[in-house]
Short mmCIF file of C-alpha atoms in Angstrom, two decimals:
data_model
loop_
_atom_site.label_atom_id
_atom_site.label_comp_id
_atom_site.label_asym_id
_atom_site.label_seq_id
_atom_site.Cartn_x
_atom_site.Cartn_y
_atom_site.Cartn_z
CA MET C 18 9.48 -18.71 -34.99
CA THR C 19 11.57 -17.44 -32.09
CA GLU C 20 10.57 -18.90 -28.73
CA TYR C 21 9.28 -16.33 -26.27
CA THR C 22 11.33 -15.87 -23.11
CA ILE C 23 10.49 -12.84 -20.98
CA SER C 24 8.22 -9.84 -21.27
CA LYS C 25 9.02 -6.28 -20.26
CA SER C 26 7.38 -6.63 -16.83
CA GLN C 27 9.16 -9.94 -16.27
CA TYR C 28 12.49 -8.32 -17.16
CA VAL C 29 11.95 -5.58 -14.59
CA LYS C 30 10.91 -8.18 -12.00
CA GLY C 31 13.98 -10.28 -12.74
CA LEU C 32 16.24 -7.23 -12.64
CA GLN C 33 15.10 -6.61 -9.06
CA CYS C 34 15.48 -10.29 -8.13
CA PRO C 35 15.98 -13.30 -10.45
CA LYS C 36 14.42 -15.53 -7.81
CA ALA C 37 11.19 -13.51 -7.97
CA LEU C 38 11.09 -14.05 -11.73
CA TRP C 39 11.71 -17.77 -11.26
CA PHE C 40 8.85 -17.95 -8.74
CA TYR C 41 6.60 -16.05 -11.14
CA ARG C 42 7.18 -18.59 -13.88
CA HIS C 43 7.63 -21.83 -11.91
CA ARG C 44 5.74 -21.44 -8.61
CA LYS C 45 2.23 -20.33 -9.51
CA ASP C 46 1.16 -21.54 -6.07
CA LEU C 47 3.03 -18.60 -4.53
CA ALA C 48 1.35 -15.98 -6.69
CA PRO C 49 -0.21 -13.26 -4.50
CA GLU C 50 -3.91 -12.57 -4.72
CA ILE C 51 -4.91 -9.44 -6.53
CA ASP C 52 -6.24 -7.25 -3.72
CA ALA C 53 -8.30 -4.09 -4.04
CA GLU C 54 -5.25 -1.82 -3.99
CA THR C 55 -3.49 -3.80 -6.72
CA GLN C 56 -6.63 -3.86 -8.85
CA ALA C 57 -6.98 -0.11 -8.36
CA ARG C 58 -3.44 0.39 -9.71
CA PHE C 59 -4.36 -1.69 -12.77
CA ASP C 60 -7.52 0.35 -13.25
CA VAL C 61 -5.64 3.63 -13.00
CA GLY C 62 -3.09 2.38 -15.52
CA ASN C 63 -5.85 1.50 -17.96
CA GLU C 64 -7.54 4.85 -17.38
CA ILE C 65 -4.30 6.73 -18.02
CA GLY C 66 -3.53 4.58 -21.06
CA ASN C 67 -6.93 5.25 -22.60
CA LEU C 68 -6.56 8.98 -22.03
CA ALA C 69 -3.07 8.96 -23.59
CA MET C 70 -4.53 7.57 -26.80
CA HIS C 71 -6.21 10.95 -27.30
CA TYR C 72 -2.89 12.79 -27.13
CA PHE C 73 -2.26 11.95 -30.80
CA ASP C 74 -4.80 11.86 -33.61
CA ASP C 75 -5.60 8.94 -35.91
CA GLY C 76 -3.93 6.14 -33.98
CA VAL C 77 -4.85 2.46 -34.29
CA GLU C 78 -4.76 -0.06 -31.46
CA VAL C 79 -3.49 -3.63 -31.33
CA THR C 80 -6.24 -5.35 -29.35
CA ASN C 81 -5.02 -8.95 -29.15
CA ASP C 82 -5.18 -10.59 -25.73
CA TYR C 83 -2.02 -10.27 -23.63
CA TRP C 84 -1.15 -13.93 -24.15
CA ASP C 85 -1.54 -13.73 -27.95
CA VAL C 86 1.94 -12.37 -28.59
CA GLN C 87 2.27 -13.69 -32.12
CA GLY C 88 -1.14 -12.31 -33.08
CA ALA C 89 -0.19 -8.90 -31.67
CA ILE C 90 3.09 -8.92 -33.63
CA GLU C 91 1.24 -9.75 -36.85
CA ALA C 92 -1.39 -7.04 -36.20
CA THR C 93 1.41 -4.51 -35.66
CA GLN C 94 3.03 -5.46 -38.96
CA ARG C 95 -0.31 -5.14 -40.80
CA PHE C 96 -0.84 -1.64 -39.41
CA ILE C 97 2.64 -0.62 -40.51
CA LYS C 98 2.07 -2.10 -43.97
CA ASP C 99 -1.16 -0.09 -44.18
CA ASP C 100 0.83 3.11 -43.51
CA HIS C 101 -0.51 3.87 -40.05
CA ASP C 102 1.76 6.36 -38.30
CA ILE C 103 0.59 5.85 -34.70
CA ILE C 104 0.07 2.40 -33.24
CA TYR C 105 -1.07 1.77 -29.66
CA GLU C 106 0.15 -1.43 -27.98
CA ALA C 107 2.51 -2.21 -30.87
CA THR C 108 4.26 -5.52 -30.20
CA ALA C 109 7.62 -6.98 -31.17
CA ILE C 110 9.91 -9.89 -30.28
CA HIS C 111 13.70 -9.99 -30.20
CA PRO C 112 14.80 -12.58 -32.80
CA ILE C 113 17.73 -13.88 -30.74
CA ASP C 114 16.87 -13.85 -27.02
CA GLY C 115 13.09 -14.06 -27.43
CA GLY C 116 12.29 -11.06 -25.25
CA TYR C 117 8.96 -9.54 -26.22
CA SER C 118 7.25 -6.28 -25.46
CA ARG C 119 4.30 -4.03 -26.14
CA ILE C 120 4.92 -0.31 -26.32
CA ASP C 121 2.10 2.05 -25.33
CA ILE C 122 2.62 4.23 -28.40
CA LEU C 123 4.72 3.55 -31.49
CA LYS C 124 4.90 6.79 -33.50
CA ARG C 125 6.39 7.16 -36.95
CA VAL C 126 8.75 10.07 -37.50
CA PRO C 127 6.96 12.00 -40.29
CA GLY C 128 8.31 11.34 -43.78
CA THR C 129 10.77 8.63 -42.68
CA ASP C 130 10.99 4.95 -41.85
CA GLU C 131 12.05 5.78 -38.28
CA TRP C 132 9.93 5.41 -35.16
CA ASP C 133 9.68 6.91 -31.69
CA LEU C 134 8.89 4.75 -28.66
CA ILE C 135 6.54 6.37 -26.15
CA GLU C 136 5.68 4.73 -22.83
CA VAL C 137 2.88 6.16 -20.65
CA LYS C 138 3.21 6.31 -16.86
CA SER C 139 0.86 7.57 -14.16
CA SER C 140 3.71 9.13 -12.16
CA THR C 141 4.68 12.80 -12.35
CA SER C 142 8.35 12.19 -13.13
CA VAL C 143 10.62 9.57 -14.68
CA LYS C 144 11.83 6.98 -12.16
CA ASP C 145 14.94 4.82 -12.41
CA TYR C 146 12.87 1.69 -12.92
CA HIS C 147 11.04 3.42 -15.78
CA LEU C 148 14.39 3.64 -17.55
CA ASP C 149 14.91 -0.11 -17.13
CA ASP C 150 11.41 -0.67 -18.43
CA MET C 151 11.98 1.40 -21.57
CA ALA C 152 15.53 0.10 -22.08
CA PHE C 153 14.14 -3.41 -22.48
CA GLN C 154 11.48 -2.18 -24.90
CA TYR C 155 14.11 -0.46 -27.03
CA HIS C 156 16.21 -3.65 -26.93
CA VAL C 157 13.27 -5.66 -28.29
CA PHE C 158 12.10 -3.25 -30.99
CA TYR C 159 15.61 -2.43 -32.18
CA GLY C 160 16.48 -6.11 -32.25
CA ALA C 161 13.30 -6.79 -34.24
CA GLY C 162 14.52 -4.42 -36.95
CA TYR C 163 12.78 -1.16 -36.08
CA LYS C 164 14.74 2.02 -36.70
CA ILE C 165 14.23 3.84 -33.41
CA ARG C 166 14.97 7.56 -33.39
CA LYS C 167 14.04 8.53 -29.84
CA CYS C 168 12.49 7.20 -26.66
CA PHE C 169 9.99 9.24 -24.66
CA MET C 170 8.29 8.82 -21.32
CA MET C 171 4.82 10.34 -21.13
CA VAL C 172 4.18 11.35 -17.52
CA ILE C 173 1.55 13.33 -15.65
CA ASP C 174 2.01 17.11 -15.40
CA ASN C 175 0.87 17.84 -11.85
CA SER C 176 0.71 21.58 -12.56
CA TYR C 177 -2.30 20.95 -14.82
CA VAL C 178 -5.54 22.36 -13.44
CA ARG C 179 -8.80 20.92 -14.71
CA ASP C 180 -11.19 23.31 -16.41
CA GLY C 181 -14.02 21.43 -18.08
CA ASP C 182 -13.17 18.23 -19.93
CA ILE C 183 -9.72 16.77 -19.39
CA ASP C 184 -7.23 18.05 -21.98
CA PRO C 185 -4.83 15.21 -22.91
CA GLN C 186 -2.41 17.69 -24.44
CA SER C 187 -2.05 19.51 -21.12
CA ILE C 188 -2.28 16.78 -18.50
CA PHE C 189 0.61 14.80 -20.03
CA ARG C 190 4.23 15.82 -20.46
CA LEU C 191 6.70 14.12 -22.82
CA GLU C 192 10.25 13.63 -21.56
CA ASP C 193 13.03 12.61 -23.93
CA ILE C 194 15.02 9.85 -22.22
CA SER C 195 16.81 8.57 -25.33
CA ASP C 196 20.37 9.08 -24.09
CA GLN C 197 19.73 7.14 -20.88
CA ILE C 198 18.08 4.33 -22.83
CA PHE C 199 20.86 4.02 -25.38
CA ALA C 200 23.43 3.93 -22.57
CA LYS C 201 21.68 0.96 -20.94
CA GLN C 202 21.68 -1.36 -23.95
CA SER C 203 24.79 -3.39 -23.14
CA GLU C 204 23.35 -4.02 -19.65
CA VAL C 205 20.00 -5.11 -21.09
CA GLU C 206 21.60 -7.58 -23.48
CA THR C 207 23.61 -9.15 -20.67
CA VAL C 208 20.77 -9.29 -18.14
CA ALA C 209 18.20 -10.58 -20.63
CA GLY C 210 20.49 -13.49 -21.44
CA GLN C 211 21.14 -14.20 -17.76
CA LEU C 212 17.43 -14.17 -16.91
CA GLY C 213 16.70 -16.54 -19.79
CA TYR C 214 19.27 -18.93 -18.30
CA VAL C 215 17.73 -18.59 -14.82
CA LEU C 216 14.31 -19.57 -16.15
CA GLU C 217 15.73 -22.74 -17.71
CA GLN C 218 16.84 -24.03 -14.30
CA LYS C 219 14.73 -26.59 -12.47
CA LYS C 220 15.72 -25.30 -9.03
CA GLU C 221 15.08 -21.84 -7.66
CA PRO C 222 18.11 -19.52 -7.66
CA ASN C 223 20.10 -19.32 -4.44
CA ILE C 224 19.66 -15.61 -3.74
CA SER C 225 19.65 -14.21 -0.22
CA ILE C 226 17.10 -11.72 1.04
CA GLY C 227 18.07 -8.10 1.47
CA ALA C 228 17.52 -4.54 0.33
CA ARG C 229 16.49 -5.74 -3.13
CA CYS C 230 13.30 -7.15 -1.62
CA PHE C 231 12.03 -3.58 -1.17
CA ALA C 232 13.24 -1.62 -4.19
CA PRO C 233 11.84 -0.40 -6.43
CA PHE C 234 8.81 -2.22 -4.95
CA GLU C 235 8.24 -4.64 -2.11
CA CYS C 236 8.51 -8.06 -3.69
CA ASP C 237 5.39 -10.19 -4.12
CA TYR C 238 7.25 -13.15 -2.61
CA ARG C 239 8.69 -11.45 0.47
CA GLU C 240 6.37 -13.31 2.83
CA HIS C 241 7.63 -16.62 1.42
CA CYS C 242 11.34 -15.74 1.42
CA TRP C 243 11.24 -14.04 4.82
CA LYS C 244 9.55 -16.80 6.80
CA HIS C 245 12.67 -17.22 8.96
CA VAL C 246 12.96 -13.49 9.77
CA PRO C 247 11.37 -12.30 13.06
CA ASP C 248 8.56 -9.75 12.80
CA TYR C 249 10.88 -7.30 14.52
CA SER C 250 14.45 -7.55 13.27
CA VAL C 251 17.48 -5.59 12.11
CA TYR C 252 15.42 -4.57 9.07
CA ASN C 253 13.17 -2.49 11.35
CA VAL C 254 15.98 -0.50 12.94
CA PHE C 255 18.54 0.02 10.17
CA SER C 256 18.36 1.15 6.57
CA LYS C 257 17.63 -1.81 4.32
CA ALA C 258 21.13 -1.84 2.81
CA LYS C 259 22.84 -1.69 6.22
CA ALA C 260 20.45 -4.28 7.66
CA GLU C 261 21.35 -6.65 4.82
CA GLU C 262 25.06 -6.26 5.60
CA ILE C 263 24.51 -6.75 9.34
CA SER C 264 22.22 -9.74 8.78
CA LYS C 265 24.90 -11.54 6.77
CA GLN C 266 27.32 -11.20 9.68
CA HIS C 267 25.09 -11.60 12.72
CA GLY C 268 21.68 -12.79 11.52
CA ALA C 269 18.42 -10.86 11.44
CA ALA C 270 17.40 -11.39 15.08
CA LEU C 271 18.05 -8.44 17.36
CA GLU C 272 18.84 -10.76 20.27
CA LYS C 273 22.06 -11.82 18.52
CA LEU C 274 23.16 -8.30 17.70
CA PRO C 275 26.45 -7.33 19.42
CA SER C 276 26.14 -4.21 21.55
CA ASN C 277 28.71 -2.35 19.46
CA VAL C 278 26.60 -2.88 16.34
CA ARG C 279 23.31 -1.66 17.76
CA PRO C 280 21.76 1.49 16.28
CA GLY C 281 21.93 4.94 17.84
CA GLY C 282 19.32 7.61 18.43
CA MET C 283 15.65 6.69 18.79
CA LYS C 284 16.22 3.19 17.44
CA ALA C 285 18.63 2.51 20.29
CA LEU C 286 15.75 3.13 22.69
CA ASP C 287 13.52 0.84 20.65
CA VAL C 288 16.01 -2.01 20.72
CA GLU C 289 16.65 -1.63 24.44
CA SER C 290 12.91 -1.63 25.11
CA TYR C 291 12.47 -4.75 22.97
CA LEU C 292 15.33 -6.66 24.55
CA ASN C 293 14.28 -5.71 28.10
CA GLY C 294 10.58 -6.17 27.44
CA GLN C 295 9.85 -2.85 29.15
CA ASN C 296 8.03 0.32 28.17
CA ILE C 297 9.82 3.63 27.90
CA ILE C 298 8.19 6.36 30.02
CA ASP C 299 9.50 9.92 30.10
CA LEU C 300 7.16 11.50 32.65
CA SER C 301 8.77 14.93 32.55
CA ASN C 302 8.19 15.40 28.83
CA ILE C 303 4.73 13.81 29.00
CA LYS C 304 3.76 16.25 31.74
CA GLY C 305 5.10 19.17 29.71
CA PHE C 306 3.03 18.01 26.73
CA LEU C 307 -0.15 17.71 28.82
CA ASP C 308 0.36 21.04 30.59
CA GLN C 309 -0.06 22.91 27.30
CA LEU C 310 -3.56 21.54 26.72
CA GLN C 311 -6.45 23.98 26.80
CA TYR C 312 -10.02 22.68 26.90
CA PRO C 313 -12.27 22.03 25.12
CA LEU C 314 -10.30 19.44 23.18
CA TYR C 315 -11.26 18.63 19.59
CA PHE C 316 -9.87 15.28 18.43
CA LEU C 317 -9.87 15.69 14.66
CA ASP C 318 -9.05 13.47 11.65
CA TYR C 319 -9.48 13.88 7.87
CA GLU C 320 -9.94 11.40 5.05
CA THR C 321 -8.87 12.47 1.57
CA MET C 322 -8.66 11.24 -1.99
CA ASN C 323 -5.98 12.06 -4.57
CA GLU C 324 -7.06 10.95 -8.04
CA VAL C 325 -4.47 10.91 -10.82
CA ILE C 326 -6.99 12.36 -13.25
CA PRO C 327 -8.62 15.23 -11.34
CA LEU C 328 -12.38 14.85 -11.02
CA PHE C 329 -13.32 18.47 -10.27
CA ASP C 330 -12.67 21.81 -11.92
CA GLY C 331 -9.93 23.77 -10.21
CA THR C 332 -8.06 20.67 -8.99
CA ARG C 333 -4.76 19.09 -10.06
CA PRO C 334 -3.53 15.52 -10.54
CA TYR C 335 -2.81 13.85 -7.19
CA GLN C 336 -4.17 16.81 -5.23
CA GLN C 337 -5.37 15.77 -1.79
CA ILE C 338 -9.11 16.49 -1.61
CA PRO C 339 -10.67 16.10 1.87
CA PHE C 340 -14.11 14.48 1.77
CA GLN C 341 -14.68 13.35 5.37
CA PHE C 342 -13.79 14.27 8.91
CA SER C 343 -14.53 13.02 12.40
CA VAL C 344 -14.27 15.08 15.56
CA HIS C 345 -14.67 13.96 19.16
CA ILE C 346 -15.11 16.89 21.55
CA GLN C 347 -14.31 16.90 25.26
CA GLU C 348 -15.41 20.14 26.92
CA ALA C 349 -13.42 19.65 30.15
CA PRO C 350 -11.29 17.01 31.90
CA ASP C 351 -13.40 13.95 32.75
CA ALA C 352 -16.33 15.34 30.70
CA GLU C 353 -18.23 12.99 28.41
CA LEU C 354 -17.23 12.88 24.75
CA THR C 355 -19.51 14.11 22.00
CA HIS C 356 -18.97 13.00 18.43
CA HIS C 357 -19.61 14.84 15.15
CA GLU C 358 -18.71 14.05 11.59
CA TYR C 359 -18.99 15.09 7.98
CA LEU C 360 -19.06 12.79 4.95
CA HIS C 361 -19.69 14.16 1.48
CA LYS C 362 -22.26 11.90 -0.20
CA GLU C 363 -22.63 13.70 -3.52
CA GLN C 364 -20.61 13.23 -6.70
CA SER C 365 -19.30 16.77 -6.52
CA ASP C 366 -16.39 18.72 -5.10
CA PRO C 367 -16.65 18.22 -1.32
CA ARG C 368 -14.31 20.99 -0.20
CA ARG C 369 -16.68 23.92 0.42
CA ASN C 370 -19.20 21.88 2.41
CA PHE C 371 -16.34 20.18 4.24
CA THR C 372 -14.81 23.53 5.20
CA GLU C 373 -18.04 25.14 6.35
CA ARG C 374 -19.00 22.16 8.48
CA LEU C 375 -15.50 21.99 9.96
CA LEU C 376 -15.51 25.65 10.98
CA ALA C 377 -18.96 25.32 12.50
CA LEU C 378 -17.89 22.43 14.73
CA CYS C 379 -14.38 23.36 15.83
CA GLY C 380 -15.30 26.51 17.76
CA ASN C 381 -12.80 29.26 18.47
CA LYS C 382 -11.07 28.14 21.66
CA GLY C 383 -9.38 25.05 23.07
CA ASN C 384 -6.89 22.77 21.34
CA VAL C 385 -7.44 20.76 18.19
CA ILE C 386 -5.73 17.37 18.60
CA VAL C 387 -4.52 15.56 15.50
CA TYR C 388 -2.10 12.71 14.83
CA ASN C 389 0.65 13.93 12.48
CA LYS C 390 -0.25 17.59 12.20
CA SER C 391 1.60 18.25 8.93
CA PHE C 392 -1.17 16.43 7.06
CA GLU C 393 -4.16 18.31 8.49
CA ILE C 394 -2.36 21.66 8.44
CA SER C 395 -1.39 21.18 4.79
CA ARG C 396 -4.99 20.38 3.86
CA ASN C 397 -6.19 23.40 5.84
CA ASN C 398 -3.73 25.67 4.06
CA GLU C 399 -4.96 24.41 0.70
CA LEU C 400 -8.58 25.04 1.73
CA ALA C 401 -7.63 28.57 2.82
CA VAL C 402 -6.23 29.27 -0.65
CA GLU C 403 -9.31 27.82 -2.34
CA PHE C 404 -11.74 29.72 -0.08
CA PRO C 405 -10.04 32.98 0.93
CA GLU C 406 -13.21 34.13 2.69
CA TYR C 407 -12.52 31.41 5.27
CA ALA C 408 -8.72 31.80 5.39
CA GLU C 409 -8.63 33.66 8.71
CA ALA C 410 -10.90 31.12 10.44
CA ILE C 411 -8.90 28.20 9.03
CA GLU C 412 -5.63 29.73 10.20
CA ALA C 413 -7.16 30.13 13.67
CA ILE C 414 -7.71 26.36 13.73
CA ASN C 415 -4.13 25.72 12.63
CA ILE C 416 -2.80 27.83 15.50
CA ARG C 417 -4.74 25.69 18.00
CA ILE C 418 -3.48 22.33 16.66
CA ILE C 419 -1.42 20.06 18.91
CA ASP C 420 0.17 16.93 17.48
CA LEU C 421 -0.49 13.79 19.53
CA LEU C 422 2.09 11.95 17.45
CA VAL C 423 4.91 13.84 19.21
CA PRO C 424 4.99 11.95 22.55
CA PHE C 425 5.09 8.61 20.75
CA LYS C 426 7.43 9.63 17.94
CA LYS C 427 9.91 11.10 20.44
CA ARG C 428 9.66 7.98 22.63
CA TRP C 429 8.29 9.77 25.69
CA LEU C 430 5.99 6.77 25.79
CA TYR C 431 6.92 3.63 23.92
CA SER C 432 6.03 -0.06 24.04
CA PRO C 433 8.16 -2.84 22.52
CA GLU C 434 4.94 -4.01 20.83
CA GLN C 435 5.20 -1.00 18.50
CA ASN C 436 8.12 -2.53 16.58
CA SER C 437 9.71 0.90 16.04
CA SER C 438 6.52 2.37 14.56
CA ALA C 439 4.77 5.42 15.95
CA SER C 440 1.76 5.12 13.64
CA ILE C 441 -1.56 5.22 15.45
CA LYS C 442 -2.30 1.69 14.24
CA ALA C 443 0.83 0.43 16.02
CA VAL C 444 0.48 2.56 19.15
CA LEU C 445 -3.22 1.98 19.85
CA PRO C 446 -3.12 -1.82 20.38
CA ALA C 447 0.13 -1.47 22.32
CA PHE C 448 -1.58 0.58 25.06
CA THR C 449 -5.27 -0.34 24.76
CA ASP C 450 -7.35 -3.40 23.94
CA ILE C 451 -8.56 -1.81 20.68
CA SER C 452 -7.13 -2.25 17.17
CA TYR C 453 -8.18 -1.72 13.57
CA ASP C 454 -8.20 -5.40 12.69
CA ASP C 455 -11.96 -5.91 12.73
CA LEU C 456 -12.87 -2.84 10.65
CA GLU C 457 -14.05 -3.34 7.07
CA ILE C 458 -12.04 -0.24 6.13
CA SER C 459 -8.83 -0.26 8.14
CA ASP C 460 -6.57 2.33 6.52
CA GLY C 461 -6.69 5.61 4.65
CA SER C 462 -5.73 4.17 1.28
CA ASP C 463 -8.66 1.74 1.40
CA ALA C 464 -11.02 4.59 2.32
CA MET C 465 -9.66 6.59 -0.59
CA LEU C 466 -10.10 3.75 -3.08
CA GLN C 467 -13.65 2.96 -2.06
CA TYR C 468 -14.72 6.59 -2.03
CA GLY C 469 -13.18 6.99 -5.47
CA SER C 470 -15.35 4.12 -6.71
CA PHE C 471 -18.40 6.03 -5.49
CA LEU C 472 -17.36 9.23 -7.26
CA LYS C 473 -16.84 7.34 -10.52
CA GLY C 474 -20.31 5.80 -10.32
CA LYS C 475 -19.17 2.22 -9.78
CA LEU C 476 -21.36 1.46 -6.73
CA ASN C 477 -25.07 0.65 -6.49
CA GLU C 478 -27.37 1.85 -3.71
CA ALA C 479 -26.79 -1.18 -1.50
CA ASP C 480 -23.03 -0.83 -1.87
CA LEU C 481 -23.27 2.85 -0.96
CA LEU C 482 -25.13 2.19 2.26
CA VAL C 483 -22.41 -0.24 3.30
CA LEU C 484 -19.67 2.19 2.25
CA TRP C 485 -21.11 5.10 4.25
CA GLY C 486 -21.25 2.95 7.37
CA ASN C 487 -17.73 1.60 6.92
CA LEU C 488 -16.24 5.03 6.24
CA LYS C 489 -17.91 6.56 9.28
CA GLU C 490 -16.80 3.72 11.53
CA TYR C 491 -13.18 3.97 10.36
CA CYS C 492 -12.84 7.75 10.64
CA LYS C 493 -14.65 7.75 14.00
CA GLN C 494 -12.21 5.18 15.35
CA ASP C 495 -9.26 7.40 14.41
CA THR C 496 -10.46 10.25 16.58
CA TYR C 497 -11.66 7.99 19.39
CA ALA C 498 -8.22 6.34 19.33
CA MET C 499 -6.63 9.75 19.89
CA LYS C 500 -8.81 10.31 22.95
CA LEU C 501 -7.83 6.90 24.34
CA LEU C 502 -4.14 7.59 23.80
CA MET C 503 -4.46 10.98 25.45
CA ASP C 504 -6.05 9.21 28.41
CA VAL C 505 -3.07 6.83 28.50
CA LEU C 506 -0.68 9.79 28.79
CA ILE C 507 -2.82 11.37 31.50
CA LYS C 508 -3.04 8.09 33.42
CA HIS C 509 0.74 7.69 33.50
CA CYS C 510 1.15 11.17 34.92
CA LYS C 511 -1.50 10.57 37.58
CA GLU C 512 0.00 7.23 38.59
CA SER C 513 3.43 8.79 39.02
#
């Protein structure tokens, strides 16, 4: 029996960085913990995979455990011998290099001994790394003696609109990528052999850090390999490819960067601020920003979800669905803040209730303050299309929006502690004594994941009580943070 070498996922990992593959196989102590976001990606993949099985009729599934490669190969051969035309999780091994793979769907070409390979992805288009993924699978199955006619990627059609039960025939789209896959075969044969050699070595490969650590994904071992790199370095102020080139010549530390190599534009200001240890303050532009404000001020923030498989009729895959907002209201300068919020606590489409509550709270005068207005305005525009009876009132809110991101993004106020980031989570602790570190939910993706668990019925009553509290605390902090940052801008103008 041929000895197993690498799987499809290991091939893709090794293609990005052979050292990462070596760590995966030889340094189990460095393996990252599976966090909630990673587990959610696994769950989505399983959900999509199960749905894809309904795209074709009369398929059979190889159910052997992932480690039971030989058992899965034998089950695949039995299904073929029994004349099954569609096999899910069909498994093969390359007889020479030992590469092994499972294909999501192995489909017989009717009336022939040829087969089509079909891989299912949760994305809406074919990515470059998907081609590498499928190229290795073709390499394995072809090498194992399968006559492969074509290779397809089954991706999500984001123009699909749910109406009743999910229709597998409509939510998926098949893309023929055969030509690209055939063209990659000489590369796969070479790389598969090289990676097999790498894994035989007792010492880790001598491979420097660089742009590869981020593409197509941030490497699981970046924290280990980047221990010598400062938190703020050339990789924060240049493109990853250019930073790699500069780092090889001058090192990653900005302190050692020759003046003629420093970046231009906004990043030049960042580097100067960092090296001098001084804030950037552009009082003229800050004053111009503040002079446009009209009270009352409504500090507003949304939380949304974007499920791959739409949960509600009339929605599409990956559509942003707002389910929560927080608004802090200040009626006049120096007036006390009042806080209001909405959180949809039913397993139903939240958009109508969300919209009606929003319009009731945001009045018809004064400015609405958000952080990164393109997000809230886009959601508002989508709500206006969904509920045309409210379109005029929603547009009136959009007209009143002012983006608090602007002063920080344009470096009218900047602290070296921001490390070239203008996100609210970087700006807030740079100018106040408040951060998001102690919150149970500390970012939008975590809020989205946990709310999605509620909608899918995965939480009990006790879990829900905790979730409601955590969601409210997180969204409330976003709008309170905006008020604090506005106060910082006002304070600088007063002190001048």
